[in-house]
Amino acid sequence: GDEVVDWEEFTSFCIETGMINSKEINSAELDEYTIEYQIDSAFSDRSLGGQHPVRAMLEIPEKNRVVLVEEKSASFSVFDNDGLLLHTHQIIPGEMNESDRSMAIHDITFVPEYDILAVCGSDHVLYLFNEQLSSAGQHKSYTIKDKIILRTLHVKLQWIPVANVLCSVDSGNVMYLWDLESRMPDGSHTGMPRNTLSPHKDMITNILFLKDRGLFATASLDKKVILWGLDNMKERGQLIGHTLGIRSMAYANGVMVTVGFEYDGIAWDLTSKTQFLILRGHRHSVNRVKMLCLNYEHTLKCITVDDSGEFRLWELVSHGTGYATCLQDFRSPFQEPNGPTHCFTLPFSNSRSVAEYSDMLVGGSRLYRMNPFKRMREFVSVAAATYNTASSHFLCGISDAVHIWDMRTGLYLRKYSNFVNGSP
């Protein structure tokens, strides 16, 4: 009533109003807990030889399995979502000549519509494997349902549902579209693709199916992502913005994240085909990205790993800065003698995941697991605070982040935490 507000009255009003609004409005808020990934010291796997790094890891959610292939290996290993080895299959070429003995798997994919594993390797053969089960439903073996003799060396595979096309890429960057129903009178595959495409000027590094968009995407070292329609396999658009080659991409809920030889990743809005966030923080080339998302209710997040073995957990929400928020950075707990870690999966194990945060199976020279843990935030005193009269915003510097409140409503707005040395 005296038209003067002292500091204690001002802060008390802000805190009280902020608490009321935080309860009434589902918005960004200061959580008393944080999620951190840590090595699972109880997990131990000795199935890998350790002489060569993991070349490929394939998630098969339909079977709750993960398939793993080591570099320069003619076998693939199948694990459950907990990282327990179920079985290993060795590919034995028909004629055991000297070149066959050095056969190595290049890529592997699962075709759920036919319940087969497709495998391509250095022997110029595309294998289609059926799993044989016992009467009790237990695994017995894999048998070759069909195989296609390839004229060129194929290094990449991806099944495209809806279109029912198996996509492969050869060493000359030609993309082959295979119809698995194309048969000769004797029942064998014709060996002829439905179509071939040469969309990129450099190596195709990734193929991704976008279920809710009726599209699939190809990424390349030519710095482009091309979007393709499933109905006619025609180009539907391009994503251009990288300055160096793209190595990996991931997609969920209308957002695509691409990473490559530059240190920054890019998050794209596929509706407008424009970039809306930069993932800045890595100090080495980024080689892999995976989305963390179970449904539309969860805030989009992703995990990236770079060539130094550093992982980063990102929140893909724009707070007006144009940069994604790095929630955590953590490193591989092991020294990798065979080069950087390129492969990890997010199996979303029921016993180890926390909300939308999946556990991780990571393949390098060994297989190890990292689990998310819910940890209470430590209390940190405010280092600095100021009030912006023009915007009616209250700013606090707490630990390594700046937090902002709207003083007209008391609502917590956002935080800025991806600061690095030298930031203005």
XYZ file of C-alpha atoms in Angstrom:
424
model
C 0.000 0.000 0.000
C 2.988 2.360 0.277
C 3.698 2.084 -3.524
C 7.192 0.833 -2.691
C 8.341 -2.794 -2.947
C 11.523 -3.761 -1.157
C 13.702 -6.682 -2.245
C 12.242 -9.213 0.243
C 8.673 -8.431 -0.832
C 9.629 -8.598 -4.511
C 11.371 -11.979 -4.290
C 8.669 -13.458 -2.054
C 5.992 -12.411 -4.551
C 7.964 -13.876 -7.457
C 8.556 -17.201 -5.714
C 4.934 -17.537 -4.580
C 3.518 -16.597 -7.975
C 5.975 -18.865 -9.760
C 5.032 -21.855 -7.595
C 1.330 -21.283 -8.241
C 1.811 -20.971 -12.017
C 4.139 -23.960 -12.183
C 1.374 -26.091 -10.650
C -1.331 -24.716 -12.909
C 0.536 -24.605 -16.223
C 2.326 -27.525 -17.844
C 5.455 -25.684 -18.927
C 9.199 -25.755 -18.569
C 10.188 -25.958 -14.920
C 13.197 -26.484 -12.708
C 13.143 -30.221 -12.005
C 14.639 -31.319 -8.749
C 15.931 -34.426 -10.501
C 18.284 -34.951 -13.427
C 18.977 -37.996 -15.603
C 22.568 -39.123 -16.055
C 24.034 -42.051 -17.970
C 26.531 -44.270 -16.190
C 28.379 -47.466 -17.057
C 26.645 -50.654 -15.931
C 29.485 -52.278 -13.999
C 27.430 -55.456 -13.474
C 27.220 -56.108 -17.209
C 30.015 -58.157 -18.738
C 30.170 -59.562 -22.258
C 33.106 -61.568 -23.598
C 31.565 -62.714 -26.869
C 33.494 -60.260 -29.060
C 36.990 -61.098 -30.169
C 38.285 -57.594 -29.497
C 40.596 -57.645 -32.519
C 38.186 -55.666 -34.701
C 35.612 -52.971 -33.872
C 31.881 -53.432 -34.278
C 30.863 -52.515 -37.814
C 27.074 -52.609 -37.498
C 24.389 -52.913 -34.816
C 20.814 -53.615 -35.907
C 17.830 -53.142 -33.604
C 14.910 -55.540 -34.210
C 12.098 -54.225 -31.991
C 9.672 -56.826 -33.376
C 11.770 -59.553 -31.723
C 13.370 -57.547 -28.883
C 16.769 -58.343 -30.320
C 19.976 -56.631 -31.364
C 22.163 -58.035 -34.156
C 25.858 -57.196 -34.094
C 28.514 -57.546 -36.806
C 32.243 -57.092 -36.233
C 34.594 -55.604 -38.810
C 36.083 -58.183 -41.242
C 33.797 -60.908 -39.909
C 31.683 -63.463 -41.792
C 29.404 -64.033 -38.793
C 26.690 -62.101 -36.993
C 25.721 -62.375 -33.321
C 22.202 -62.009 -31.946
C 21.608 -60.574 -28.467
C 18.471 -59.898 -26.484
C 17.666 -56.361 -25.329
C 19.539 -56.990 -22.074
C 22.772 -57.706 -23.971
C 22.673 -61.487 -23.423
C 24.144 -63.438 -26.344
C 21.495 -65.737 -27.830
C 23.300 -67.244 -30.806
C 25.901 -66.614 -33.503
C 25.663 -67.564 -37.156
C 28.633 -68.045 -39.485
C 28.054 -67.515 -43.200
C 29.681 -70.345 -45.154
C 29.955 -69.597 -48.885
C 29.173 -72.414 -51.265
C 32.671 -72.771 -52.695
C 35.461 -72.539 -50.172
C 38.099 -70.953 -52.377
C 40.643 -68.480 -51.092
C 38.494 -65.416 -51.740
C 35.512 -66.990 -49.961
C 37.549 -67.547 -46.817
C 38.075 -63.816 -46.458
C 34.382 -62.996 -46.917
C 33.225 -60.178 -44.607
C 29.720 -58.898 -43.871
C 29.196 -55.270 -44.864
C 25.646 -54.659 -43.664
C 22.546 -56.403 -42.330
C 18.854 -55.492 -42.079
C 15.627 -57.150 -40.951
C 12.547 -57.583 -43.161
C 9.598 -58.041 -40.767
C 7.031 -58.653 -43.527
C 8.929 -61.805 -44.554
C 10.616 -62.497 -41.188
C 14.038 -62.668 -42.819
C 17.496 -61.196 -42.287
C 19.113 -59.680 -45.380
C 22.922 -59.681 -45.427
C 25.386 -58.329 -47.980
C 29.131 -58.885 -47.940
C 32.390 -58.844 -49.780
C 31.529 -61.987 -51.776
C 29.047 -60.043 -53.991
C 26.052 -62.011 -52.690
C 22.856 -60.735 -51.082
C 21.732 -63.433 -48.615
C 18.153 -63.790 -47.343
C 18.052 -65.846 -44.127
C 15.099 -67.559 -42.454
C 15.322 -68.436 -38.781
C 14.431 -72.045 -37.995
C 12.709 -72.628 -34.653
C 12.076 -75.759 -32.624
C 8.580 -76.956 -31.735
C 9.021 -75.063 -28.449
C 9.781 -71.844 -30.315
C 13.514 -71.899 -29.561
C 16.160 -70.902 -32.086
C 17.719 -73.804 -34.016
C 19.567 -72.272 -36.958
C 19.441 -69.920 -39.928
C 18.859 -71.264 -43.412
C 19.282 -69.459 -46.730
C 15.832 -68.800 -48.179
C 17.280 -67.101 -51.224
C 20.379 -65.351 -52.458
C 20.998 -62.818 -55.188
C 24.314 -62.705 -57.047
C 25.400 -59.078 -57.313
C 27.468 -57.655 -60.139
C 28.999 -54.991 -57.920
C 30.094 -54.750 -54.286
C 27.152 -53.705 -52.073
C 27.889 -52.031 -48.759
C 24.557 -50.724 -47.400
C 21.106 -52.288 -46.828
C 17.753 -50.927 -45.626
C 14.243 -52.357 -45.789
C 11.598 -49.805 -46.833
C 8.147 -50.843 -45.488
C 4.924 -49.793 -47.223
C 6.776 -49.783 -50.543
C 7.967 -53.350 -49.776
C 11.370 -52.618 -51.234
C 14.781 -53.758 -50.093
C 17.206 -50.937 -50.771
C 20.908 -51.602 -51.251
C 23.803 -49.337 -52.184
C 26.921 -50.405 -54.019
C 30.435 -49.015 -53.854
C 29.722 -46.807 -56.871
C 26.897 -45.000 -54.967
C 24.187 -46.621 -57.101
C 21.012 -47.391 -55.158
C 19.204 -50.643 -56.019
C 15.520 -51.241 -55.223
C 14.730 -54.962 -54.895
C 11.296 -56.586 -55.075
C 11.617 -59.776 -53.018
C 8.567 -61.257 -54.761
C 10.244 -61.140 -58.184
C 10.681 -64.842 -59.008
C 11.825 -67.133 -61.789
C 9.672 -70.160 -62.773
C 11.882 -72.358 -60.560
C 11.095 -70.162 -57.533
C 14.498 -68.447 -57.317
C 14.868 -64.671 -57.387
C 15.288 -63.119 -60.809
C 18.403 -61.275 -59.666
C 17.130 -58.098 -61.299
C 16.268 -54.968 -59.271
C 12.972 -53.183 -59.723
C 14.837 -49.934 -60.257
C 18.223 -48.254 -59.825
C 18.950 -44.669 -58.802
C 22.094 -42.545 -58.676
C 20.946 -39.612 -56.531
C 24.204 -38.596 -54.844
C 27.611 -37.488 -56.083
C 29.488 -39.117 -53.199
C 29.180 -42.092 -50.844
C 25.687 -42.790 -49.483
C 26.169 -43.219 -45.742
C 22.660 -43.690 -44.361
C 19.139 -44.697 -45.443
C 16.196 -43.958 -43.165
C 12.484 -44.789 -43.329
C 10.153 -41.983 -42.164
C 7.026 -43.891 -41.187
C 4.598 -41.047 -40.524
C 5.670 -39.072 -43.601
C 5.364 -41.693 -46.330
C 9.009 -40.999 -47.187
C 12.470 -42.390 -46.895
C 15.691 -40.397 -46.810
C 19.238 -40.904 -48.047
C 22.281 -39.074 -46.645
C 25.645 -38.746 -48.321
C 29.140 -37.359 -48.088
C 28.033 -34.875 -50.762
C 26.515 -32.874 -47.811
C 22.893 -33.489 -48.841
C 19.877 -35.374 -47.547
C 17.371 -36.372 -50.235
C 13.756 -37.198 -49.379
C 11.965 -39.818 -51.514
C 8.267 -40.602 -51.939
C 7.281 -44.206 -51.294
C 4.532 -44.224 -53.915
C 6.700 -43.521 -56.951
C 10.288 -43.390 -55.605
C 10.612 -39.824 -56.859
C 12.542 -37.069 -55.119
C 10.394 -34.988 -52.754
C 12.964 -32.487 -51.547
C 16.459 -31.923 -50.200
C 17.955 -30.787 -46.917
C 21.034 -28.665 -47.579
C 23.016 -26.961 -44.828
C 26.000 -29.107 -43.869
C 29.445 -27.869 -44.854
C 31.005 -31.348 -44.730
C 29.793 -34.869 -45.436
C 26.846 -36.359 -43.518
C 27.464 -39.636 -41.683
C 24.239 -40.386 -39.795
C 20.643 -39.242 -39.353
C 17.720 -39.988 -37.037
C 14.028 -39.086 -37.107
C 11.019 -38.781 -34.796
C 7.819 -36.713 -34.680
C 8.527 -34.533 -37.692
C 12.105 -33.717 -36.684
C 15.245 -35.082 -38.320
C 18.737 -34.751 -36.848
C 21.786 -35.088 -39.099
C 25.453 -35.283 -38.073
C 28.688 -35.611 -39.963
C 32.316 -34.662 -40.313
C 31.717 -31.151 -39.017
C 31.425 -30.817 -35.245
C 27.869 -29.423 -35.276
C 24.686 -31.408 -35.806
C 21.541 -29.969 -37.377
C 17.894 -30.501 -36.377
C 15.448 -30.095 -39.271
C 11.722 -29.382 -39.350
C 10.569 -31.724 -42.113
C 7.296 -29.859 -42.631
C 9.128 -26.749 -43.818
C 12.366 -28.600 -44.710
C 14.349 -25.990 -42.796
C 16.853 -26.262 -39.966
C 15.689 -24.901 -36.615
C 18.390 -26.021 -34.167
C 22.157 -26.460 -34.107
C 23.695 -29.128 -31.863
C 26.943 -27.424 -30.848
C 29.423 -28.770 -28.337
C 31.346 -31.667 -29.867
C 35.035 -31.080 -30.535
C 35.441 -33.944 -32.991
C 33.548 -35.237 -36.017
C 30.193 -36.771 -35.052
C 29.586 -40.255 -36.404
C 26.215 -41.407 -35.025
C 22.893 -40.061 -33.753
C 19.859 -41.810 -32.229
C 16.497 -40.377 -31.175
C 15.132 -40.762 -27.650
C 11.369 -40.718 -28.075
C 8.612 -43.130 -27.066
C 5.584 -41.011 -27.967
C 4.455 -37.478 -28.762
C 4.034 -36.612 -25.074
C 7.765 -36.685 -24.437
C 10.108 -33.819 -25.236
C 12.277 -34.768 -28.193
C 15.815 -35.751 -27.251
C 18.693 -37.418 -29.032
C 22.103 -38.922 -28.281
C 25.192 -38.330 -30.415
C 28.699 -39.787 -30.288
C 31.842 -38.369 -31.883
C 35.163 -39.852 -32.986
C 36.755 -39.224 -29.578
C 34.177 -41.465 -27.872
C 32.279 -38.563 -26.296
C 28.505 -38.983 -26.053
C 26.127 -36.046 -25.690
C 22.481 -36.073 -24.642
C 20.473 -33.252 -26.260
C 17.072 -31.699 -25.702
C 15.619 -30.686 -29.072
C 13.614 -27.662 -27.934
C 14.098 -24.151 -29.258
C 14.416 -21.574 -26.480
C 14.947 -18.715 -28.893
C 18.708 -19.239 -29.141
C 18.764 -21.507 -32.192
C 20.863 -24.051 -30.258
C 19.844 -27.358 -28.720
C 20.468 -27.806 -24.996
C 23.108 -30.356 -24.027
C 21.772 -32.144 -20.933
C 24.817 -34.332 -20.345
C 28.132 -35.269 -21.915
C 29.848 -38.526 -21.010
C 32.629 -40.650 -22.431
C 33.236 -44.275 -23.246
C 34.755 -45.856 -20.123
C 37.208 -47.894 -22.197
C 40.159 -47.058 -24.383
C 39.292 -48.269 -27.870
C 42.360 -49.823 -29.513
C 40.580 -50.170 -32.869
C 39.467 -46.600 -33.413
C 36.353 -44.599 -32.520
C 33.051 -46.119 -31.404
C 30.512 -45.933 -34.229
C 27.687 -48.149 -33.021
C 25.150 -47.995 -30.222
C 21.497 -48.937 -29.832
C 18.645 -47.826 -27.580
C 16.731 -51.022 -26.690
C 14.364 -49.371 -24.161
C 14.622 -52.229 -21.685
C 11.692 -52.078 -19.265
C 13.869 -52.781 -16.244
C 16.624 -50.281 -17.071
C 14.979 -47.370 -18.877
C 13.758 -44.300 -16.981
C 10.671 -42.708 -18.588
C 11.740 -41.777 -22.146
C 15.435 -42.327 -21.364
C 16.498 -45.693 -22.787
C 19.408 -47.781 -21.668
C 22.254 -48.033 -24.205
C 24.123 -50.979 -25.685
C 27.425 -49.727 -27.094
C 29.640 -51.711 -29.439
C 33.345 -50.930 -29.803
C 36.137 -53.431 -29.241
C 33.757 -54.832 -26.628
C 30.048 -54.675 -25.891
C 29.045 -52.664 -22.828
C 25.900 -51.124 -21.400
C 25.121 -47.665 -20.041
C 22.005 -47.048 -17.979
C 20.131 -43.838 -17.137
C 19.903 -42.965 -13.454
C 17.620 -40.465 -11.760
C 19.682 -38.286 -9.444
C 18.536 -35.429 -7.227
C 20.076 -32.126 -8.170
C 22.547 -30.667 -5.740
C 21.640 -27.304 -4.227
C 23.749 -24.548 -5.756
C 23.582 -20.988 -4.513
C 22.806 -18.167 -6.945
C 25.993 -16.631 -8.307
C 24.350 -13.544 -9.810
C 20.891 -12.141 -10.485
C 19.428 -9.213 -12.390
C 16.067 -7.824 -13.492
C 15.413 -6.712 -17.064
C 12.833 -3.916 -16.849
C 12.290 -3.816 -20.616
C 11.203 -7.451 -20.877
C 10.077 -7.959 -17.277
C 12.424 -10.930 -17.029
C 14.305 -12.035 -13.928
C 17.670 -13.741 -14.634
C 19.711 -15.917 -12.267
C 23.139 -17.427 -12.806
C 23.130 -20.844 -11.109
C 26.082 -23.201 -11.534
C 26.884 -23.265 -15.283
C 23.450 -22.100 -16.497
C 21.355 -18.937 -16.703
C 17.677 -19.299 -15.703
C 14.936 -16.858 -16.717
C 11.531 -16.119 -15.167
C 8.703 -13.906 -16.449
C 7.998 -11.506 -13.602
C 4.533 -10.593 -14.901
C 3.331 -14.149 -14.308
C 6.122 -15.649 -12.178
C 6.417 -18.431 -14.747
C 9.769 -20.142 -15.272
C 10.625 -19.682 -18.948
C 13.882 -21.327 -19.935
C 17.511 -21.934 -19.207
C 20.693 -21.498 -21.225
C 23.289 -24.115 -20.407
C 25.374 -24.838 -23.496
C 28.029 -22.243 -22.635
C 31.645 -22.828 -23.591
C 34.800 -20.891 -22.786
C 34.843 -17.699 -24.746
C 31.061 -17.400 -25.107
C 30.025 -13.727 -25.108
